[in-house]
Amino acid sequence: MSQAINDKQLVAVHAANLVEDGMLIGLGTGSTANYFIEELARRKNEDGLQFTTVASSMVSTIKAQQLGLDLVSVEQIRQLDMYFDGADEVSPDMTLLKGRGFDLVKEKLLANASEQFYVLIDDSKLVTRIGEKFPIPIEVAPFSWQMVLRSLQQIGGKGDLRQNSGGDGLVITSHGSLVLDMEFDSSLDGEELNDALNEIPGVVEHGIFYQIATRVLIAENGVVGEL
């Protein structure tokens, strides 16, 4: 097992130990979130910890159900105590890039509605600027994608619709949106991109999480620290 996998498990276990009895906990999506869900289940079964969860995706919902966690739907809540999720990139000011798995709407909704949003990463996710390693995912209403793409090109974006893994069709999100993967000039920082994308009609959501994270927990070489 690689060090990166060990570090993902380490930060997930560390984060799960922050959960207290009676809390409503948001479950993120992805490999680190899976480790977190598994550790929560262990704490429930072995330590008797009592909590309720709400999931950011169908994948995390199924994982939580299989492990016997108590779940409520997003429609039932207005606020939650803590939300735990990974990130694809994290810049020094704690701006995040998320959405390579394209569960953007629920992820950002839960992160924004939580009293505390904990980001769980290993040191490979640290970047100097958002968009350094990956294109920025932008979820769009299907009827608007060409007009949105034109607007994105007008602010310097380059990219196109995301293809499915087989390369024979387009990625469609769980609620029927398309995803544009866009690269932007390196002179634009996360705040500037966040503001610009928020202003474009037809954008359902985008992968820049600006000033939402409460704490960023980083695992590196077997030690968990903070940004």
PDB file of C-alpha atoms in Angstrom:
ATOM      1  CA  MET A   1       0.000   0.000   0.000  1.00  0.00           C
ATOM      2  CA  SER A   2       1.410   3.374  -1.002  1.00  0.00           C
ATOM      3  CA  GLN A   3       2.213   6.188   1.397  1.00  0.00           C
ATOM      4  CA  ALA A   4      -0.484   8.351  -0.218  1.00  0.00           C
ATOM      5  CA  ILE A   5      -3.124   5.751   0.610  1.00  0.00           C
ATOM      6  CA  ASN A   6      -1.792   5.447   4.168  1.00  0.00           C
ATOM      7  CA  ASP A   7      -1.937   9.204   4.575  1.00  0.00           C
ATOM      8  CA  LYS A   8      -5.515   9.340   3.287  1.00  0.00           C
ATOM      9  CA  GLN A   9      -6.534   6.778   5.869  1.00  0.00           C
ATOM     10  CA  LEU A  10      -4.621   8.594   8.589  1.00  0.00           C
ATOM     11  CA  VAL A  11      -6.278  11.968   8.026  1.00  0.00           C
ATOM     12  CA  ALA A  12      -9.700  10.317   7.731  1.00  0.00           C
ATOM     13  CA  VAL A  13      -9.314   8.523  11.063  1.00  0.00           C
ATOM     14  CA  HIS A  14      -8.064  11.731  12.694  1.00  0.00           C
ATOM     15  CA  ALA A  15     -11.111  13.614  11.391  1.00  0.00           C
ATOM     16  CA  ALA A  16     -13.602  10.955  12.481  1.00  0.00           C
ATOM     17  CA  ASN A  17     -12.352  11.347  16.046  1.00  0.00           C
ATOM     18  CA  LEU A  18     -13.647  14.941  15.993  1.00  0.00           C
ATOM     19  CA  VAL A  19     -17.264  13.747  15.751  1.00  0.00           C
ATOM     20  CA  GLU A  20     -19.251  13.875  18.998  1.00  0.00           C
ATOM     21  CA  ASP A  21     -22.507  12.310  20.182  1.00  0.00           C
ATOM     22  CA  GLY A  22     -25.675  13.802  18.761  1.00  0.00           C
ATOM     23  CA  MET A  23     -24.084  15.554  15.786  1.00  0.00           C
ATOM     24  CA  LEU A  24     -25.441  15.788  12.247  1.00  0.00           C
ATOM     25  CA  ILE A  25     -22.491  15.002   9.977  1.00  0.00           C
ATOM     26  CA  GLY A  26     -22.101  15.646   6.244  1.00  0.00           C
ATOM     27  CA  LEU A  27     -20.357  12.943   4.245  1.00  0.00           C
ATOM     28  CA  GLY A  28     -18.233  13.959   1.282  1.00  0.00           C
ATOM     29  CA  THR A  29     -17.454  11.902  -1.797  1.00  0.00           C
ATOM     30  CA  GLY A  30     -14.231  10.238  -2.929  1.00  0.00           C
ATOM     31  CA  SER A  31     -11.491   7.961  -1.674  1.00  0.00           C
ATOM     32  CA  THR A  32     -10.638   9.954   1.476  1.00  0.00           C
ATOM     33  CA  ALA A  33     -14.326  10.398   2.286  1.00  0.00           C
ATOM     34  CA  ASN A  34     -14.759   6.622   2.005  1.00  0.00           C
ATOM     35  CA  TYR A  35     -12.093   6.072   4.648  1.00  0.00           C
ATOM     36  CA  PHE A  36     -13.845   8.654   6.836  1.00  0.00           C
ATOM     37  CA  ILE A  37     -17.205   6.882   6.462  1.00  0.00           C
ATOM     38  CA  GLU A  38     -15.599   3.551   7.356  1.00  0.00           C
ATOM     39  CA  GLU A  39     -14.041   5.009  10.499  1.00  0.00           C
ATOM     40  CA  LEU A  40     -17.357   6.591  11.531  1.00  0.00           C
ATOM     41  CA  ALA A  41     -18.996   3.178  11.209  1.00  0.00           C
ATOM     42  CA  ARG A  42     -16.276   1.659  13.372  1.00  0.00           C
ATOM     43  CA  ARG A  43     -16.809   4.320  16.059  1.00  0.00           C
ATOM     44  CA  LYS A  44     -20.540   3.660  15.992  1.00  0.00           C
ATOM     45  CA  ASN A  45     -20.155  -0.100  16.293  1.00  0.00           C
ATOM     46  CA  GLU A  46     -17.224  -0.273  18.718  1.00  0.00           C
ATOM     47  CA  ASP A  47     -17.512   2.958  20.725  1.00  0.00           C
ATOM     48  CA  GLY A  48     -21.295   3.404  20.706  1.00  0.00           C
ATOM     49  CA  LEU A  49     -21.067   6.863  19.146  1.00  0.00           C
ATOM     50  CA  GLN A  50     -24.512   8.193  18.188  1.00  0.00           C
ATOM     51  CA  PHE A  51     -24.843  10.557  15.223  1.00  0.00           C
ATOM     52  CA  THR A  52     -26.824  11.156  12.052  1.00  0.00           C
ATOM     53  CA  THR A  53     -25.400  11.637   8.572  1.00  0.00           C
ATOM     54  CA  VAL A  54     -26.353  13.309   5.307  1.00  0.00           C
ATOM     55  CA  ALA A  55     -24.518  12.348   2.105  1.00  0.00           C
ATOM     56  CA  SER A  56     -23.314  14.525  -0.763  1.00  0.00           C
ATOM     57  CA  SER A  57     -23.789  11.870  -3.452  1.00  0.00           C
ATOM     58  CA  MET A  58     -25.460   8.579  -4.257  1.00  0.00           C
ATOM     59  CA  VAL A  59     -22.069   6.857  -3.942  1.00  0.00           C
ATOM     60  CA  SER A  60     -21.634   8.070  -0.358  1.00  0.00           C
ATOM     61  CA  THR A  61     -25.278   7.317   0.432  1.00  0.00           C
ATOM     62  CA  ILE A  62     -24.836   3.684  -0.605  1.00  0.00           C
ATOM     63  CA  LYS A  63     -21.539   3.409   1.295  1.00  0.00           C
ATOM     64  CA  ALA A  64     -23.157   4.771   4.473  1.00  0.00           C
ATOM     65  CA  GLN A  65     -26.188   2.499   4.084  1.00  0.00           C
ATOM     66  CA  GLN A  66     -24.009  -0.567   3.633  1.00  0.00           C
ATOM     67  CA  LEU A  67     -22.155   0.256   6.837  1.00  0.00           C
ATOM     68  CA  GLY A  68     -25.346   0.845   8.828  1.00  0.00           C
ATOM     69  CA  LEU A  69     -25.079   4.596   9.398  1.00  0.00           C
ATOM     70  CA  ASP A  70     -28.229   6.606  10.156  1.00  0.00           C
ATOM     71  CA  LEU A  71     -29.030   8.807   7.132  1.00  0.00           C
ATOM     72  CA  VAL A  72     -31.325  11.722   6.428  1.00  0.00           C
ATOM     73  CA  SER A  73     -31.876  13.314   3.022  1.00  0.00           C
ATOM     74  CA  VAL A  74     -30.580  16.743   2.044  1.00  0.00           C
ATOM     75  CA  GLU A  75     -34.188  17.914   1.716  1.00  0.00           C
ATOM     76  CA  GLN A  76     -34.751  17.327   5.443  1.00  0.00           C
ATOM     77  CA  ILE A  77     -32.045  19.610   6.817  1.00  0.00           C
ATOM     78  CA  ARG A  78     -31.343  23.324   7.043  1.00  0.00           C
ATOM     79  CA  GLN A  79     -27.999  23.161   8.830  1.00  0.00           C
ATOM     80  CA  LEU A  80     -25.459  20.572   9.977  1.00  0.00           C
ATOM     81  CA  ASP A  81     -22.723  20.461  12.578  1.00  0.00           C
ATOM     82  CA  MET A  82     -19.773  19.277  10.509  1.00  0.00           C
ATOM     83  CA  TYR A  83     -19.053  18.415   6.893  1.00  0.00           C
ATOM     84  CA  PHE A  84     -15.999  16.342   5.956  1.00  0.00           C
ATOM     85  CA  ASP A  85     -14.702  16.040   2.405  1.00  0.00           C
ATOM     86  CA  GLY A  86     -11.542  15.875   0.352  1.00  0.00           C
ATOM     87  CA  ALA A  87     -10.334  18.274  -2.338  1.00  0.00           C
ATOM     88  CA  ASP A  88      -8.473  18.054  -5.629  1.00  0.00           C
ATOM     89  CA  GLU A  89      -6.398  21.180  -4.958  1.00  0.00           C
ATOM     90  CA  VAL A  90      -5.912  23.486  -1.953  1.00  0.00           C
ATOM     91  CA  SER A  91      -4.177  26.877  -2.254  1.00  0.00           C
ATOM     92  CA  PRO A  92      -2.421  28.722   0.619  1.00  0.00           C
ATOM     93  CA  ASP A  93      -5.527  30.832   1.389  1.00  0.00           C
ATOM     94  CA  MET A  94      -7.612  27.623   1.797  1.00  0.00           C
ATOM     95  CA  THR A  95      -9.411  28.038  -1.516  1.00  0.00           C
ATOM     96  CA  LEU A  96     -10.349  24.588  -2.811  1.00  0.00           C
ATOM     97  CA  LEU A  97     -10.807  22.982  -6.180  1.00  0.00           C
ATOM     98  CA  LYS A  98     -13.361  20.187  -6.142  1.00  0.00           C
ATOM     99  CA  GLY A  99     -15.562  18.405  -8.626  1.00  0.00           C
ATOM    100  CA  ARG A 100     -13.443  15.968 -10.580  1.00  0.00           C
ATOM    101  CA  GLY A 101     -16.165  13.556  -9.479  1.00  0.00           C
ATOM    102  CA  PHE A 102     -18.728  16.205 -10.520  1.00  0.00           C
ATOM    103  CA  ASP A 103     -20.928  16.097  -7.372  1.00  0.00           C
ATOM    104  CA  LEU A 104     -20.646  19.855  -7.114  1.00  0.00           C
ATOM    105  CA  VAL A 105     -24.075  21.097  -6.115  1.00  0.00           C
ATOM    106  CA  LYS A 106     -24.644  18.939  -3.039  1.00  0.00           C
ATOM    107  CA  GLU A 107     -21.011  19.180  -1.962  1.00  0.00           C
ATOM    108  CA  LYS A 108     -20.999  22.973  -1.951  1.00  0.00           C
ATOM    109  CA  LEU A 109     -24.502  23.134  -0.486  1.00  0.00           C
ATOM    110  CA  LEU A 110     -23.543  20.938   2.485  1.00  0.00           C
ATOM    111  CA  ALA A 111     -20.198  22.656   2.967  1.00  0.00           C
ATOM    112  CA  ASN A 112     -21.895  26.052   3.098  1.00  0.00           C
ATOM    113  CA  ALA A 113     -24.622  24.837   5.471  1.00  0.00           C
ATOM    114  CA  SER A 114     -22.204  23.322   7.989  1.00  0.00           C
ATOM    115  CA  GLU A 115     -21.026  24.983  11.175  1.00  0.00           C
ATOM    116  CA  GLN A 116     -17.573  23.554  10.428  1.00  0.00           C
ATOM    117  CA  PHE A 117     -16.245  22.297   7.093  1.00  0.00           C
ATOM    118  CA  TYR A 118     -13.165  20.086   7.451  1.00  0.00           C
ATOM    119  CA  VAL A 119     -11.101  19.416   4.335  1.00  0.00           C
ATOM    120  CA  LEU A 120      -9.139  16.152   4.427  1.00  0.00           C
ATOM    121  CA  ILE A 121      -6.117  15.887   2.128  1.00  0.00           C
ATOM    122  CA  ASP A 122      -2.604  14.550   1.758  1.00  0.00           C
ATOM    123  CA  ASP A 123       0.233  16.884   0.835  1.00  0.00           C
ATOM    124  CA  SER A 124      -0.021  16.065  -2.895  1.00  0.00           C
ATOM    125  CA  LYS A 125      -3.140  18.279  -3.068  1.00  0.00           C
ATOM    126  CA  LEU A 126      -1.316  21.483  -2.068  1.00  0.00           C
ATOM    127  CA  VAL A 127      -0.856  24.016  -4.902  1.00  0.00           C
ATOM    128  CA  THR A 128       0.235  27.621  -5.239  1.00  0.00           C
ATOM    129  CA  ARG A 129      -2.887  28.564  -7.217  1.00  0.00           C
ATOM    130  CA  ILE A 130      -6.239  26.977  -8.051  1.00  0.00           C
ATOM    131  CA  GLY A 131      -6.203  25.328 -11.462  1.00  0.00           C
ATOM    132  CA  GLU A 132      -2.504  24.503 -11.274  1.00  0.00           C
ATOM    133  CA  LYS A 133      -2.939  20.747 -11.764  1.00  0.00           C
ATOM    134  CA  PHE A 134      -6.508  20.277 -12.950  1.00  0.00           C
ATOM    135  CA  PRO A 135      -9.071  22.106 -15.078  1.00  0.00           C
ATOM    136  CA  ILE A 136     -11.906  23.789 -13.229  1.00  0.00           C
ATOM    137  CA  PRO A 137     -15.188  21.871 -13.523  1.00  0.00           C
ATOM    138  CA  ILE A 138     -18.214  23.998 -14.306  1.00  0.00           C
ATOM    139  CA  GLU A 139     -21.641  22.398 -14.144  1.00  0.00           C
ATOM    140  CA  VAL A 140     -24.087  23.849 -16.662  1.00  0.00           C
ATOM    141  CA  ALA A 141     -27.719  23.424 -17.648  1.00  0.00           C
ATOM    142  CA  PRO A 142     -27.713  21.349 -20.871  1.00  0.00           C
ATOM    143  CA  PHE A 143     -29.563  23.988 -22.912  1.00  0.00           C
ATOM    144  CA  SER A 144     -27.082  26.688 -21.887  1.00  0.00           C
ATOM    145  CA  TRP A 145     -23.713  25.029 -22.420  1.00  0.00           C
ATOM    146  CA  GLN A 146     -22.734  26.760 -25.666  1.00  0.00           C
ATOM    147  CA  MET A 147     -23.599  30.231 -24.350  1.00  0.00           C
ATOM    148  CA  VAL A 148     -21.809  29.510 -21.083  1.00  0.00           C
ATOM    149  CA  LEU A 149     -18.760  28.245 -22.973  1.00  0.00           C
ATOM    150  CA  ARG A 150     -18.703  31.493 -24.977  1.00  0.00           C
ATOM    151  CA  SER A 151     -18.883  33.528 -21.748  1.00  0.00           C
ATOM    152  CA  LEU A 152     -16.049  31.479 -20.266  1.00  0.00           C
ATOM    153  CA  GLN A 153     -13.936  31.996 -23.372  1.00  0.00           C
ATOM    154  CA  GLN A 154     -14.510  35.752 -23.059  1.00  0.00           C
ATOM    155  CA  ILE A 155     -12.780  35.711 -19.644  1.00  0.00           C
ATOM    156  CA  GLY A 156      -9.890  33.639 -20.973  1.00  0.00           C
ATOM    157  CA  GLY A 157     -11.160  30.106 -20.442  1.00  0.00           C
ATOM    158  CA  LYS A 158     -10.162  27.199 -22.661  1.00  0.00           C
ATOM    159  CA  GLY A 159     -11.895  23.841 -22.575  1.00  0.00           C
ATOM    160  CA  ASP A 160     -14.893  21.780 -23.572  1.00  0.00           C
ATOM    161  CA  LEU A 161     -17.545  19.381 -22.321  1.00  0.00           C
ATOM    162  CA  ARG A 162     -16.294  16.489 -20.208  1.00  0.00           C
ATOM    163  CA  GLN A 163     -16.381  13.113 -21.939  1.00  0.00           C
ATOM    164  CA  ASN A 164     -17.395   9.940 -20.127  1.00  0.00           C
ATOM    165  CA  SER A 165     -14.741   7.373 -19.222  1.00  0.00           C
ATOM    166  CA  GLY A 166     -15.397   5.390 -22.389  1.00  0.00           C
ATOM    167  CA  GLY A 167     -14.940   8.436 -24.587  1.00  0.00           C
ATOM    168  CA  ASP A 168     -18.176   7.706 -26.439  1.00  0.00           C
ATOM    169  CA  GLY A 169     -20.475  10.211 -24.739  1.00  0.00           C
ATOM    170  CA  LEU A 170     -20.740  13.091 -22.291  1.00  0.00           C
ATOM    171  CA  VAL A 171     -20.648  13.081 -18.509  1.00  0.00           C
ATOM    172  CA  ILE A 172     -24.076  13.851 -17.056  1.00  0.00           C
ATOM    173  CA  THR A 173     -24.446  14.694 -13.374  1.00  0.00           C
ATOM    174  CA  SER A 174     -26.928  13.000 -11.056  1.00  0.00           C
ATOM    175  CA  HIS A 175     -29.488  15.743 -11.714  1.00  0.00           C
ATOM    176  CA  GLY A 176     -28.965  16.028 -15.456  1.00  0.00           C
ATOM    177  CA  SER A 177     -26.376  18.765 -15.912  1.00  0.00           C
ATOM    178  CA  LEU A 178     -23.359  18.781 -18.233  1.00  0.00           C
ATOM    179  CA  VAL A 179     -19.805  19.586 -17.091  1.00  0.00           C
ATOM    180  CA  LEU A 180     -17.355  21.941 -18.793  1.00  0.00           C
ATOM    181  CA  ASP A 181     -13.695  21.413 -17.815  1.00  0.00           C
ATOM    182  CA  MET A 182     -11.942  24.772 -18.234  1.00  0.00           C
ATOM    183  CA  GLU A 183      -8.408  26.107 -17.875  1.00  0.00           C
ATOM    184  CA  PHE A 184      -7.764  29.790 -17.189  1.00  0.00           C
ATOM    185  CA  ASP A 185      -4.810  32.154 -17.321  1.00  0.00           C
ATOM    186  CA  SER A 186      -2.492  31.688 -14.350  1.00  0.00           C
ATOM    187  CA  SER A 187      -2.770  35.402 -13.499  1.00  0.00           C
ATOM    188  CA  LEU A 188      -6.312  34.858 -12.167  1.00  0.00           C
ATOM    189  CA  ASP A 189      -6.441  33.790  -8.521  1.00  0.00           C
ATOM    190  CA  GLY A 190      -9.147  31.745  -6.843  1.00  0.00           C
ATOM    191  CA  GLU A 191     -11.117  34.750  -5.611  1.00  0.00           C
ATOM    192  CA  GLU A 192     -11.175  36.376  -9.056  1.00  0.00           C
ATOM    193  CA  LEU A 193     -12.251  33.163 -10.760  1.00  0.00           C
ATOM    194  CA  ASN A 194     -14.890  32.480  -8.127  1.00  0.00           C
ATOM    195  CA  ASP A 195     -16.402  35.940  -8.588  1.00  0.00           C
ATOM    196  CA  ALA A 196     -16.289  35.724 -12.386  1.00  0.00           C
ATOM    197  CA  LEU A 197     -17.909  32.283 -12.548  1.00  0.00           C
ATOM    198  CA  ASN A 198     -20.643  33.292 -10.109  1.00  0.00           C
ATOM    199  CA  GLU A 199     -21.683  36.061 -12.503  1.00  0.00           C
ATOM    200  CA  ILE A 200     -22.200  33.902 -15.601  1.00  0.00           C
ATOM    201  CA  PRO A 201     -25.846  32.960 -16.329  1.00  0.00           C
ATOM    202  CA  GLY A 202     -26.387  29.278 -17.018  1.00  0.00           C
ATOM    203  CA  VAL A 203     -23.694  28.089 -14.591  1.00  0.00           C
ATOM    204  CA  VAL A 204     -25.366  25.692 -12.140  1.00  0.00           C
ATOM    205  CA  GLU A 205     -22.267  25.405  -9.933  1.00  0.00           C
ATOM    206  CA  HIS A 206     -18.478  25.377 -10.229  1.00  0.00           C
ATOM    207  CA  GLY A 207     -15.583  23.658  -8.504  1.00  0.00           C
ATOM    208  CA  ILE A 208     -13.991  26.639  -6.744  1.00  0.00           C
ATOM    209  CA  PHE A 209     -14.803  26.631  -3.026  1.00  0.00           C
ATOM    210  CA  TYR A 210     -13.743  30.087  -1.852  1.00  0.00           C
ATOM    211  CA  GLN A 211     -13.812  31.064   1.848  1.00  0.00           C
ATOM    212  CA  ILE A 212     -15.913  28.035   2.781  1.00  0.00           C
ATOM    213  CA  ALA A 213     -13.387  25.727   4.483  1.00  0.00           C
ATOM    214  CA  THR A 214     -13.058  26.011   8.261  1.00  0.00           C
ATOM    215  CA  ARG A 215      -9.936  23.852   8.635  1.00  0.00           C
ATOM    216  CA  VAL A 216      -7.703  21.941   6.237  1.00  0.00           C
ATOM    217  CA  LEU A 217      -6.207  18.766   7.731  1.00  0.00           C
ATOM    218  CA  ILE A 218      -3.125  17.520   5.884  1.00  0.00           C
ATOM    219  CA  ALA A 219      -1.510  14.116   6.217  1.00  0.00           C
ATOM    220  CA  GLU A 220       2.146  13.906   5.235  1.00  0.00           C
ATOM    221  CA  ASN A 221       4.528  11.021   5.950  1.00  0.00           C
ATOM    222  CA  GLY A 222       2.355   9.599   8.695  1.00  0.00           C
ATOM    223  CA  VAL A 223       1.655  12.897  10.520  1.00  0.00           C
ATOM    224  CA  VAL A 224      -1.518  15.016  10.437  1.00  0.00           C
ATOM    225  CA  GLY A 225      -1.111  18.781  10.483  1.00  0.00           C
ATOM    226  CA  GLU A 226      -3.092  21.850   9.415  1.00  0.00           C
ATOM    227  CA  LEU A 227      -2.729  24.436   6.693  1.00  0.00           C
TER     228      LEU A 227
END
